Amino acid sequence: MSKRHNTTLKELAKELNLSISTVSRALNDHPDINATTKQNVKDLARRMNYSPNLFARSFRSQKTNIIGVVVPNISHYFTSTILKGILEEAEIQGYRIIISESNNNEAKQTEMLNTMTQFGVDGILMSLSRRTTKVDDVLQTLNRVPIVLFDKVSQKIPCTQIVIDEEQAAFNAVEHLIELGKERIAIIKETENSYNSEKRYAGYLRALEHHGIKIRQKIILSTEDISLIHGRRLTNILLSMKKRPDAIFAITDNAAIGAIKALNKFKVKIPEEIAVVGFSNSANSKIIQPELTTVDQPGDKIGRTSVKYLIEEIENPSNDVITKTVEIKTTLVVRDSSLRA
Amino acid sequence: MSKRHNTTLKELAKELNLSISTVSRALNDHPDINATTKQNVKDLARRMNYSPNLFARSFRSQKTNIIGVVVPNISHYFTSTILKGILEEAEIQGYRIIISESNNNEAKQTEMLNTMTQFGVDGILMSLSRRTTKVDDVLQTLNRVPIVLFDKVSQKIPCTQIVIDEEQAAFNAVEHLIELGKERIAIIKETENSYNSEKRYAGYLRALEHHGIKIRQKIILSTEDISLIHGRRLTNILLSMKKRPDAIFAITDNAAIGAIKALNKFKVKIPEEIAVVGFSNSANSKIIQPELTTVDQPGDKIGRTSVKYLIEEIENPSNDVITKTVEIKTTLVVRDSSLRA
DNA sequence: AACGTTACCGCAAACGTTTGCAATTCATAA
DNA sequence: TTATGAATTGCAAACGTTTGCGGTAACGTT
């Protein structure tokens, strides 16, 4: 009943009349050790239910096989799919994952970085909190362990960054609307120049230009908080215009859903009068009626590639800074909110 | 630029011409140490940016201050809110969290338990995977570290369990429907006798009995997979009955949303003809039109109390088995799907 | 017979920390 | 003066593992 006693190398050694080092080497398949000895050791180890004390091991090797993950909000759906991918890939590669939240609070973010490095993680995966200004703190930890950024990234931090092809994805989404015959396409984006918002806006502009459609500042709307409520609010503004748009591209699903709710309320026909396209393919996008056309971001793939790149850096450390940006391809999921009836 | 060098006690000691042990004790505020010495040590520690090597520490004390968390699916919304609560409370209490997924796969679940104990976690928080039959494996790890179960629990495992008051919550939900004047209330539940489904069904029955309403087997429907699709499917069956129910209580939001989708399709007026109540207060429940009346499960509270009870057991180990069941109160969130117009 | 080689194994140090105990100093009481 | 005790500090062991290096035995080679 002795709660928690783990057999040690020493006990195995005593039992077999061998030295600790021989036992250790046998278990690690060191070539110096006789085959039958190895068998004996391994057999006994299994019988005595031996498992190495990972803390002793990583204490000695200064390698923890732990990856720290810092995200703004764990219960954000897209984030949780990324985490899923991270967990899967990490498990395959024999790493464990420690997670913490920054709650979009920069102070807390740097605090988390500190406890992570103090804890001895081999590397850090991070999605930046909303308003990250003091990049210095991040740089300081980057100086101690490798970091890979994903989703919410910043070019000011010299490390590899895994993002989706925001610009191209937005381009495709808007082009899809154009191909439906829409030509007065509003956009709902963020006021603040976040990386994601900027890129998506750029894609929007490029699509319009590429198809020779005039860019109308009036229907380019911004909001601080890109949420359902403000999506609805801005859509109400669009509806009050003398000349309404014939499509709305919202740079998040939630804003798009807010738009749909506003349109539904005023019995505007979707997509005939106004089509709507969102961004994220969140679970909500299949719940709203009509179901939302949106950009699918493969969260698990982002997670898995982030892990791959990080482990690559962990296991093959180089002195020169790496500033690769990897773009993950997205696909447009066409649903009723943009389907020609 | 030396990536990762951490100052050690030894270096502090040499710098101050003190012994390592004195430095250690000074930093830990041991009463034996002279006040001014303490100050000197602490000052230098700060200046040299010292932080203890947690691995060496936990290697020695056999205490890791890490809690392992095993959940079926991290990207399930309710789960992620629980995780949020776990993270918050753990951080307050100075513990770190390692997360892994069982993917509702029992073999993987026991594998995860093993790597967690091998890793040396101080305790484990777990929500059981769907069809957990071999409780033996869990009992074996329970024999090594304390475990606290939450959400998906099992009475076969003698440990403290944190659940919501499923039965009472269901009772309240159904009573709410009765008070609206509904008396032919269907239920959509799980075929399999999961803990949650059973409890919610019991609450349903009690509410009907308590209000003297006849229980009609015909409108008690079950499904293996309690999802949107099957919620819709079963609702179609309900609609095809000669005498339709006047309300539907689905034991998950997704099934309830499926029900609403079916009702919307056939233009059944909600809630006038048929009211709908779900369970979970998932994000989706505010997206669907009409918005869904549902039981709010305070995920973060479940997470926080789970951590509290676990740490209590970790820090005050007792030899006798604890089988306390803690029930977290829920509240009914009334929305359009049951609001009298 | 002397030496080199091979195959196998053990000794002991090291990682950074905590802690029981011993050692030292100094002041105070006997 | 000596013994006693309190206040500080240091020594060294211990936690479990890995690993460089050295050792031993057996065997083959000259």
XYZ file of C-alpha atoms (C1' of nucleotides) in Angstrom:
742
model
C 0.000 0.000 0.000
C 3.027 2.227 0.217
C 1.818 5.124 -1.847
C 4.444 6.042 -4.352
C 7.578 4.031 -4.104
C 9.405 3.755 -7.365
C 12.047 1.140 -7.917
C 15.414 2.596 -8.724
C 18.441 1.504 -10.652
C 20.148 0.772 -7.380
C 17.552 -1.770 -6.397
C 17.742 -3.475 -9.740
C 21.510 -3.543 -9.468
C 21.484 -5.080 -6.029
C 18.988 -7.695 -7.046
C 21.131 -8.729 -10.006
C 24.518 -8.268 -8.413
C 25.467 -5.744 -11.011
C 26.621 -2.191 -10.825
C 24.241 0.683 -11.272
C 26.023 1.803 -14.379
C 25.708 -1.572 -16.025
C 22.016 -1.625 -15.302
C 21.627 1.865 -16.670
C 23.514 1.008 -19.820
C 21.635 -2.238 -20.272
C 18.334 -0.434 -20.177
C 19.602 2.111 -22.648
C 20.894 -0.549 -25.036
C 24.464 0.509 -24.760
C 26.642 -1.634 -27.070
C 29.116 -2.426 -24.337
C 26.673 -4.653 -22.538
C 26.311 -8.358 -23.074
C 23.091 -9.400 -24.749
C 22.021 -11.851 -22.066
C 22.815 -9.362 -19.363
C 20.598 -6.881 -21.140
C 17.807 -9.404 -21.233
C 18.131 -10.176 -17.553
C 18.114 -6.546 -16.628
C 15.170 -5.731 -18.825
C 13.221 -8.688 -17.544
C 13.755 -7.743 -13.955
C 12.979 -4.152 -14.721
C 9.654 -5.160 -16.142
C 8.929 -7.474 -13.259
C 9.792 -4.877 -10.672
C 7.792 -2.310 -12.594
C 10.760 -0.025 -12.992
C 10.388 3.320 -14.641
C 13.140 5.899 -14.695
C 12.816 8.931 -12.518
C 12.421 11.537 -15.194
C 13.341 14.310 -12.846
C 16.649 12.804 -12.000
C 17.244 12.270 -15.666
C 16.393 15.740 -16.787
C 18.146 17.172 -13.794
C 21.293 15.575 -15.004
C 20.941 16.111 -18.707
C 19.545 19.627 -18.365
C 16.934 18.496 -20.830
C 13.353 18.315 -19.749
C 11.519 17.225 -22.854
C 8.898 19.713 -21.911
C 7.525 22.383 -24.190
C 5.854 25.405 -22.705
C 2.819 26.828 -24.437
C 1.510 30.327 -23.838
C -1.782 31.343 -25.389
C -4.078 34.291 -24.791
C -7.170 32.236 -24.095
C -7.396 28.498 -23.916
C -11.138 28.337 -24.361
C -11.073 30.134 -27.672
C -12.113 27.465 -30.135
C -9.415 28.048 -32.719
C -6.796 28.057 -30.008
C -8.017 24.785 -28.625
C -7.771 23.104 -32.008
C -4.196 24.315 -32.259
C -3.525 22.908 -28.828
C -4.940 19.613 -29.990
C -2.418 19.537 -32.810
C 0.366 20.519 -30.453
C -0.502 17.739 -28.038
C -0.625 15.133 -30.763
C 2.666 16.016 -32.392
C 4.441 16.508 -29.095
C 3.347 13.128 -27.865
C 4.647 11.493 -31.006
C 8.010 13.130 -30.537
C 8.230 12.311 -26.874
C 7.666 15.748 -25.470
C 5.260 16.865 -22.829
C 3.253 20.071 -22.843
C 2.806 22.667 -20.158
C 0.121 25.190 -20.876
C -0.572 28.600 -19.471
C -2.773 31.504 -20.343
C -1.824 35.115 -20.783
C -5.423 36.325 -20.829
C -4.367 38.922 -23.339
C -2.471 40.591 -20.552
C 1.051 41.518 -21.460
C 2.378 41.593 -17.917
C 1.033 38.145 -17.288
C 2.503 36.998 -20.557
C 6.029 37.911 -19.568
C 5.443 36.440 -16.133
C 4.471 33.187 -17.790
C 7.538 33.265 -19.953
C 9.659 33.681 -16.876
C 8.153 30.832 -14.911
C 8.468 28.661 -17.987
C 12.155 29.295 -18.436
C 12.665 28.998 -14.719
C 10.895 25.718 -14.923
C 13.386 24.597 -17.500
C 11.307 24.001 -20.568
C 13.277 23.083 -23.648
C 11.359 25.521 -25.795
C 8.309 27.703 -25.955
C 5.375 27.913 -28.294
C 3.517 31.160 -28.054
C 0.660 33.078 -29.491
C 1.073 36.719 -28.559
C -1.409 38.493 -26.380
C -3.449 41.170 -28.041
C -1.475 44.293 -27.399
C 2.079 43.157 -27.146
C 4.279 46.199 -27.172
C 7.251 45.442 -24.953
C 8.912 42.929 -27.183
C 12.005 43.232 -25.000
C 10.738 40.713 -22.483
C 10.129 38.183 -25.177
C 13.547 38.817 -26.649
C 15.098 38.188 -23.282
C 13.593 34.747 -22.951
C 14.310 34.094 -26.602
C 17.874 34.553 -25.542
C 17.570 31.559 -23.250
C 15.343 29.081 -25.047
C 14.076 28.731 -28.590
C 10.656 30.162 -29.264
C 8.247 29.535 -32.079
C 5.338 31.893 -32.535
C 2.032 30.867 -34.034
C -1.184 32.594 -35.027
C -0.682 35.898 -33.243
C 2.856 36.716 -34.229
C 5.099 39.721 -34.558
C 7.837 40.482 -37.007
C 9.702 42.287 -34.282
C 10.639 38.984 -32.731
C 13.364 37.170 -34.626
C 12.168 33.571 -34.533
C 10.263 31.194 -36.740
C 6.601 32.024 -37.041
C 3.767 29.768 -38.076
C 0.782 31.563 -39.496
C -1.976 30.907 -41.901
C -1.826 32.567 -45.305
C -4.092 35.332 -44.070
C -3.719 37.502 -47.102
C -4.348 34.775 -49.646
C -7.214 33.380 -47.605
C -8.922 36.756 -47.539
C -8.222 37.170 -51.221
C -9.931 33.870 -51.955
C -12.881 34.700 -49.763
C -13.467 38.044 -51.450
C -12.853 36.632 -54.894
C -15.502 34.057 -54.152
C -17.956 36.862 -53.485
C -16.945 38.612 -56.679
C -17.483 35.441 -58.663
C -20.985 35.328 -57.293
C -21.546 38.665 -58.962
C -21.136 40.837 -55.902
C -19.389 44.123 -56.439
C -20.189 46.285 -53.489
C -18.398 44.292 -50.854
C -18.119 45.701 -47.347
C -15.437 44.628 -44.902
C -15.596 44.565 -41.133
C -12.112 44.662 -39.668
C -10.194 45.709 -36.604
C -9.308 49.295 -35.837
C -6.060 48.337 -34.252
C -3.392 47.236 -36.653
C -3.137 43.639 -35.588
C -1.113 41.399 -37.824
C -4.108 39.265 -38.754
C -6.439 42.126 -39.458
C -3.908 43.916 -41.607
C -3.185 40.868 -43.700
C -6.823 40.071 -44.249
C -7.541 43.627 -45.177
C -4.687 43.528 -47.669
C -6.161 40.417 -49.244
C -9.505 42.147 -49.505
C -7.950 45.101 -51.275
C -5.936 42.940 -53.620
C -8.990 40.935 -54.634
C -10.953 44.054 -55.434
C -8.112 45.562 -57.398
C -7.397 42.368 -59.220
C -10.974 42.308 -60.463
C -11.086 45.982 -61.204
C -13.621 46.787 -58.544
C -13.683 50.226 -57.074
C -12.650 50.503 -53.454
C -15.231 52.404 -51.436
C -14.017 53.773 -48.133
C -17.557 54.121 -46.875
C -18.069 50.404 -46.606
C -14.722 49.702 -45.001
C -15.639 49.540 -41.334
C -13.487 49.025 -38.312
C -14.060 48.227 -34.671
C -11.873 47.946 -31.609
C -13.423 44.734 -30.461
C -14.092 42.422 -33.362
C -17.001 40.553 -31.773
C -20.536 39.439 -32.462
C -22.026 42.535 -30.928
C -19.942 44.919 -32.946
C -20.469 42.894 -36.067
C -24.156 43.455 -35.565
C -23.675 47.123 -34.794
C -21.628 47.814 -37.891
C -24.027 45.845 -40.036
C -26.835 48.024 -38.815
C -24.825 50.975 -40.003
C -24.375 49.349 -43.399
C -28.101 48.722 -43.605
C -28.867 52.336 -42.914
C -26.900 53.506 -45.938
C -28.775 54.783 -48.918
C -26.884 52.369 -51.105
C -26.420 49.129 -49.270
C -23.544 46.759 -49.947
C -24.366 43.452 -51.598
C -21.899 41.443 -49.530
C -20.086 41.593 -46.225
C -16.687 40.136 -45.526
C -16.083 40.009 -41.790
C -12.600 39.132 -40.691
C -13.867 36.902 -37.889
C -16.713 34.433 -37.672
C -18.160 36.116 -34.658
C -18.438 39.433 -36.429
C -19.918 37.656 -39.434
C -22.476 35.974 -37.210
C -23.358 39.331 -35.737
C -23.857 40.554 -39.266
C -26.161 37.654 -40.066
C -28.161 38.293 -36.924
C -28.652 41.903 -37.944
C -29.612 40.906 -41.468
C -32.041 38.289 -40.163
C -33.647 40.811 -37.913
C -34.368 43.109 -40.821
C -35.380 40.155 -42.996
C -32.655 40.852 -45.492
C -32.305 37.838 -47.767
C -28.998 36.054 -47.419
C -27.236 35.664 -49.771
C -29.509 37.108 -52.455
C -29.512 40.642 -51.147
C -26.415 40.499 -49.047
C -23.987 37.611 -48.853
C -21.782 37.081 -45.823
C -18.380 35.497 -45.442
C -16.517 34.992 -42.206
C -13.132 33.772 -41.153
C -12.172 30.821 -38.920
C -14.697 28.079 -39.520
C -15.569 28.080 -35.873
C -18.129 25.657 -34.536
C -20.634 28.502 -34.511
C -20.483 28.908 -38.234
C -22.483 25.729 -38.717
C -25.014 26.693 -36.075
C -26.152 30.048 -37.371
C -28.873 30.100 -39.978
C -28.059 30.416 -42.752
C -24.848 28.501 -42.194
C -21.819 30.666 -42.697
C -19.332 30.594 -45.534
C -15.953 30.969 -43.920
C -12.245 30.335 -44.148
C -11.202 27.096 -42.549
C -8.019 27.466 -40.563
C -6.473 24.066 -39.945
C -5.676 24.559 -36.285
C -4.275 21.120 -35.717
C -1.889 21.565 -38.622
C -0.678 24.857 -37.251
C -0.114 23.163 -33.927
C 1.721 20.229 -35.389
C 4.023 22.264 -37.604
C 4.787 24.631 -34.763
C 5.918 21.693 -32.670
C 7.978 20.296 -35.522
C 9.872 23.510 -36.075
C 10.415 24.063 -32.383
C 11.775 20.590 -31.763
C 14.006 20.973 -34.781
C 15.516 24.039 -33.149
C 15.727 22.391 -29.767
C 17.583 19.376 -31.024
C 19.771 21.167 -33.542
C 20.612 24.440 -31.908
C 22.330 26.946 -34.119
C 23.777 30.264 -33.175
C 22.343 32.328 -35.956
C 18.882 33.753 -35.567
C 16.135 32.133 -37.565
C 13.340 34.274 -38.884
C 11.476 31.921 -41.123
C 7.766 32.502 -41.594
C 5.747 29.437 -42.490
C 2.334 29.927 -44.000
C -0.271 27.230 -43.616
C -2.750 26.893 -46.438
C -6.398 27.465 -45.740
C -9.531 26.509 -47.632
C -12.762 28.341 -48.147
C -15.784 26.466 -46.847
C -18.774 27.558 -48.876
C -22.102 27.378 -47.098
C -25.536 28.910 -47.381
C -24.589 32.463 -46.481
C -22.982 32.859 -49.896
C -24.581 30.112 -51.929
C -26.629 31.267 -54.865
C -30.054 29.863 -54.136
C 24.843 35.511 -25.590
C 25.441 32.196 -23.861
C 22.111 30.572 -24.419
C 20.831 29.211 -21.172
C 23.195 29.595 -18.313
C 21.509 29.826 -14.980
C 23.328 31.080 -11.952
C 23.539 28.485 -9.225
C 23.813 28.533 -5.488
C 27.451 27.659 -5.828
C 28.202 30.795 -7.766
C 26.372 32.961 -5.273
C 28.271 31.285 -2.472
C 31.649 31.844 -4.047
C 30.853 35.461 -4.751
C 29.900 36.063 -1.120
C 32.475 33.815 0.492
C 29.741 31.779 2.086
C 28.876 28.140 1.960
C 26.238 26.815 -0.371
C 24.088 25.740 2.519
C 24.088 29.186 4.056
C 23.059 30.704 0.785
C 20.308 28.165 0.368
C 18.998 28.790 3.838
C 19.209 32.528 3.448
C 17.082 32.426 0.346
C 14.563 30.198 2.081
C 14.372 32.475 5.123
C 15.666 29.893 7.492
C 15.691 31.296 11.065
C 19.272 30.246 11.668
C 20.637 32.849 9.314
C 21.685 36.318 10.322
C 19.432 39.068 9.051
C 22.125 41.052 7.325
C 23.534 37.939 5.731
C 20.099 37.208 4.364
C 19.893 40.655 2.889
C 23.269 40.346 1.246
C 22.423 37.013 -0.240
C 19.059 38.123 -1.496
C 20.488 41.266 -2.997
C 23.150 39.405 -4.873
C 20.655 36.802 -5.959
C 18.530 39.490 -7.487
C 21.471 41.151 -9.112
C 22.777 37.934 -10.574
C 19.275 37.051 -11.703
C 19.288 33.834 -9.748
C 16.383 31.466 -9.955
C 16.444 28.025 -8.425
C 16.713 25.035 -10.666
C 13.294 23.572 -10.139
C 14.347 20.205 -11.429
C 17.099 19.849 -8.924
C 14.682 20.927 -6.263
C 11.900 18.545 -7.159
C 14.393 15.836 -7.811
C 15.477 16.101 -4.246
C 12.152 16.688 -2.575
C 10.306 14.201 -4.766
C 7.721 16.891 -5.165
C 7.144 18.369 -8.562
C 4.361 20.866 -8.037
C 2.919 19.612 -11.243
C -0.626 18.452 -11.695
C -1.475 16.203 -14.588
C -4.768 16.712 -16.365
C -6.374 14.095 -18.592
C -9.446 15.024 -20.577
C -11.232 13.318 -23.447
C -11.111 16.274 -25.788
C -9.412 19.564 -25.160
C -11.296 21.444 -27.853
C -14.677 20.667 -26.400
C -15.929 24.021 -25.183
C -17.087 22.974 -21.739
C -13.818 21.172 -21.187
C -11.814 24.208 -22.132
C -13.673 26.379 -19.646
C -12.871 23.824 -16.963
C -9.246 23.926 -18.016
C -9.333 27.681 -17.687
C -10.471 27.324 -14.091
C -7.843 24.700 -13.441
C -5.089 26.907 -14.814
C -6.161 29.885 -12.756
C -6.434 28.086 -9.443
C -3.284 26.074 -10.009
C -1.299 29.170 -10.737
C -2.525 30.799 -7.545
C -1.445 27.804 -5.533
C 1.922 27.530 -7.198
C 1.301 24.452 -9.270
C 1.883 23.883 -12.929
C -0.370 21.987 -15.285
C 0.446 19.283 -17.766
C -2.373 18.429 -20.110
C -3.040 15.427 -22.248
C -5.932 14.092 -24.223
C -7.457 10.650 -24.089
C -9.540 11.171 -27.222
C -12.227 9.069 -25.597
C -9.933 6.116 -26.052
C -9.558 3.999 -22.978
C -6.213 2.496 -23.909
C -4.775 5.929 -24.492
C -6.258 7.079 -21.231
C -4.358 4.505 -19.213
C -1.242 5.199 -21.247
C -1.564 8.852 -20.312
C -2.020 7.979 -16.670
C 1.164 5.956 -16.811
C 3.298 8.612 -18.420
C 1.928 11.097 -15.924
C 2.884 9.056 -12.898
C 6.178 8.199 -14.502
C 6.692 11.851 -15.002
C 6.211 12.358 -11.314
C 3.134 14.517 -11.120
C 1.938 15.220 -7.606
C -1.646 14.448 -8.508
C -4.009 13.924 -11.376
C -7.204 15.596 -12.451
C -9.217 13.540 -14.846
C -12.425 13.456 -16.760
C -13.082 9.894 -17.834
C -13.196 8.890 -21.447
C -16.537 7.871 -22.764
C -16.579 4.141 -22.296
C -14.341 3.519 -19.370
C -14.736 -0.076 -18.333
C -11.386 -1.241 -17.027
C -11.351 0.760 -13.865
C -8.424 -1.371 -12.703
C -5.885 0.741 -14.510
C -7.185 3.859 -12.880
C -7.169 2.196 -9.495
C -3.565 1.236 -9.990
C -2.438 4.796 -10.571
C -4.748 5.937 -7.802
C -2.575 3.740 -5.653
C 0.409 5.922 -6.480
C -0.877 9.477 -6.639
C -4.084 11.171 -5.581
C -6.705 11.576 -8.263
C -9.691 13.862 -8.440
C -12.325 13.184 -11.066
C -14.473 15.874 -12.601
C -17.390 16.022 -15.011
C -17.199 12.493 -16.408
C -16.816 10.486 -13.225
C -17.439 6.986 -11.983
C -18.537 5.739 -8.613
C -16.366 2.689 -9.105
C -13.305 4.781 -8.447
C -12.852 5.649 -4.793
C -11.721 9.250 -4.934
C -13.237 12.673 -4.653
C -15.408 13.618 -7.572
C -16.461 17.058 -8.693
C -19.649 17.161 -10.672
C -22.456 19.517 -11.339
C -25.799 18.835 -9.697
C -27.016 17.114 -12.833
C -30.201 15.820 -11.330
C -31.304 19.078 -9.785
C -30.317 21.015 -12.877
C -32.447 18.784 -15.050
C -35.261 19.043 -12.542
C -35.135 22.821 -12.713
C -35.041 22.823 -16.477
C -38.069 20.582 -16.782
C -39.925 22.379 -14.045
C -39.339 25.587 -15.964
C -41.094 24.024 -18.936
C -43.951 22.848 -16.760
C -44.389 26.303 -15.335
C -44.729 27.575 -18.870
C -47.748 25.312 -19.163
C -46.089 22.509 -21.050
C -47.186 19.034 -20.127
C -46.135 16.752 -22.915
C -42.425 17.077 -22.496
C -40.120 14.892 -24.558
C -36.578 14.088 -23.551
C -33.605 13.284 -25.762
C -31.003 11.367 -23.827
C -28.214 8.889 -24.248
C -28.768 5.197 -24.811
C -25.711 4.258 -22.904
C -26.012 4.643 -19.184
C -23.497 7.391 -18.729
C -23.421 9.038 -15.352
C -24.503 12.397 -16.727
C -27.320 11.082 -18.849
C -28.719 8.965 -16.057
C -28.734 11.829 -13.597
C -30.374 14.218 -15.999
C -32.975 11.644 -16.870
C -33.678 11.121 -13.189
C -34.207 14.849 -12.748
C -36.609 14.826 -15.671
C -38.628 12.016 -14.134
C -38.691 13.613 -10.714
C -39.913 16.921 -12.108
C -42.764 15.245 -13.951
C -43.743 13.194 -10.932
C -43.507 16.137 -8.617
C -45.994 18.011 -10.755
C -48.229 15.044 -11.291
C -47.554 14.752 -14.984
C -47.901 11.413 -16.626
C -44.714 9.862 -17.919
C -45.032 8.812 -21.534
C -42.504 6.307 -22.730
C -43.161 7.205 -26.338
C -41.555 10.587 -26.025
C -38.545 9.389 -24.103
C -35.967 9.021 -26.846
C -32.408 7.808 -26.702
C -29.405 7.864 -28.989
C -25.928 6.404 -28.883
C -24.290 9.595 -30.004
C -25.867 12.620 -28.396
C -25.027 15.088 -31.170
C -26.619 17.748 -33.338
C -27.363 15.293 -36.101
C -29.109 12.839 -33.865
C -30.933 15.575 -32.058
C -32.339 16.564 -35.405
C -33.115 12.975 -36.324
C -35.014 12.253 -33.127
C -36.892 15.506 -33.374
C -38.071 14.518 -36.807
C -39.451 11.383 -35.224
C -41.230 13.445 -32.599
C -42.723 15.641 -35.304
C -44.078 12.633 -37.134
C -46.145 11.522 -34.162
C -49.885 11.935 -34.301
C -49.761 13.750 -31.007
C -46.690 15.935 -30.902
C -44.952 16.927 -27.685
C -45.204 20.557 -26.634
C -41.626 20.745 -25.361
C -38.288 19.026 -25.801
C -35.649 18.680 -23.143
C -32.372 17.624 -24.725
C -29.613 16.631 -22.356
C -26.987 18.440 -24.413
C -26.966 21.745 -26.204
C -25.904 20.155 -29.447
C -28.866 17.827 -29.453
C -31.117 20.742 -28.552
C -29.716 22.761 -31.411
C -30.373 19.838 -33.720
C -33.909 19.868 -32.440
C -34.289 23.566 -33.148
C -32.917 23.108 -36.636
C -35.499 20.407 -37.300
C -38.277 22.562 -35.879
C -37.155 25.557 -37.910
C -37.135 23.487 -41.046
C -40.760 22.508 -40.525
C -41.634 26.003 -39.435
C -42.780 24.863 -36.042
C -43.138 27.902 -33.795
C -40.652 27.961 -30.938
C -41.607 28.116 -28.125
C -45.322 28.483 -28.777
C -45.820 25.091 -30.332
C -42.770 23.369 -29.017
C -40.331 24.807 -26.506
C -36.749 23.584 -26.312
C -34.310 23.425 -23.447
C -30.723 22.269 -23.661
C -27.906 21.643 -21.272
C -24.424 23.253 -21.038
C -24.786 26.857 -22.079
C -22.272 26.329 -24.802
C -21.267 29.237 -27.013
C -23.534 27.825 -29.691
C -26.617 28.304 -27.586
C -26.486 32.048 -28.162
C -25.874 31.648 -31.878
C -28.850 29.523 -32.857
C -32.110 31.288 -33.585
C -34.115 31.329 -31.455
C -31.472 31.486 -28.777
C -31.504 28.426 -26.581
C -32.667 28.124 -22.998
C -30.089 25.954 -21.309
C -28.405 24.974 -18.075
C -25.282 26.947 -17.382
C -22.487 24.776 -16.073
C -19.852 26.899 -14.405
C -16.833 25.232 -15.939
C -14.274 27.461 -14.322
C -15.747 26.763 -10.901
C -15.569 23.036 -11.508
C -11.964 23.463 -12.528
C -11.055 25.563 -9.544
C -12.712 23.330 -6.954
C -11.157 20.259 -8.523
C -7.748 21.804 -8.081
C -8.521 22.811 -4.517
C -9.552 19.337 -3.469
C -6.636 17.733 -5.242
C -4.045 19.993 -3.677
C -5.668 19.422 -0.309
C -5.049 15.704 -0.751
C -1.569 16.234 -2.083
C -0.464 18.352 0.820
C -2.319 16.458 3.540
C -2.093 12.863 2.502
C -4.190 10.468 4.517
C -4.269 6.735 4.328
C -8.001 6.254 4.235
C -9.781 6.421 0.933
C -11.830 9.504 0.257
C -14.993 9.184 -1.745
C -16.534 12.558 -1.401
C -18.737 13.815 -4.201
C -18.967 17.564 -4.557
C -21.822 18.991 -6.520
C -21.488 22.380 -8.172
C -24.636 24.413 -8.467
C -25.920 25.344 -11.884
C -28.349 27.960 -13.082
C -30.923 27.898 -15.793
C -30.400 30.509 -18.478
C -33.752 31.336 -19.970
C -33.694 32.469 -23.577
C -36.060 32.685 -26.529
C -36.479 28.982 -27.088
C -38.676 28.778 -24.004
C -39.785 32.354 -23.510
C -43.483 32.904 -23.794
C -43.798 35.507 -26.508
C 56.026 -16.434 -22.599
C 54.868 -11.879 -23.303
C 51.909 -8.748 -25.301
C 47.811 -6.676 -27.602
C 42.946 -6.904 -28.378
C 38.353 -7.506 -27.423
C 34.276 -7.726 -24.687
C 32.301 -6.576 -20.754
C 31.697 -4.294 -16.503
C 32.439 -1.114 -12.244
C 34.144 3.175 -9.995
C 33.219 7.559 -9.159
C 32.076 12.104 -10.458
C 28.657 15.233 -11.687
C 24.089 17.777 -12.103
C 21.839 21.814 -8.027
C 19.455 21.582 -4.124
C 18.177 20.697 0.837
C 19.176 19.427 5.563
C 20.962 16.843 9.822
C 24.660 17.529 12.317
C 28.966 19.330 13.673
C 31.777 23.326 14.294
C 32.788 27.923 15.491
C 32.343 32.213 17.798
C 30.826 35.003 21.316
C 28.462 36.311 25.303
C 26.671 35.125 29.688
C 26.189 32.651 33.934
C 28.263 29.869 37.502
C 38.202 30.592 34.914
C 35.166 27.334 33.206
C 30.993 25.642 31.724
C 26.680 26.548 29.275
C 24.105 28.127 25.740
C 22.682 30.860 21.842
C 23.605 32.488 17.375
C 25.660 31.605 13.037
C 27.752 29.094 9.643
C 29.958 25.059 7.186
C 30.514 20.026 6.032
C 28.907 16.429 3.756
C 25.454 13.284 2.497
C 21.612 12.401 -0.187
C 18.159 12.328 -4.109
C 18.548 8.854 -9.168
C 20.634 9.089 -13.229
C 24.302 9.194 -16.888
C 28.997 8.672 -18.546
C 34.228 9.104 -18.995
C 37.552 6.352 -17.821
C 39.827 2.666 -15.993
C 39.890 -2.276 -14.850
C 39.501 -7.286 -15.497
C 39.312 -11.503 -17.747
C 39.648 -14.273 -21.645
C 41.448 -15.008 -25.844
C 44.385 -14.663 -29.809
C 48.938 -13.324 -31.737
C 53.745 -13.092 -32.087
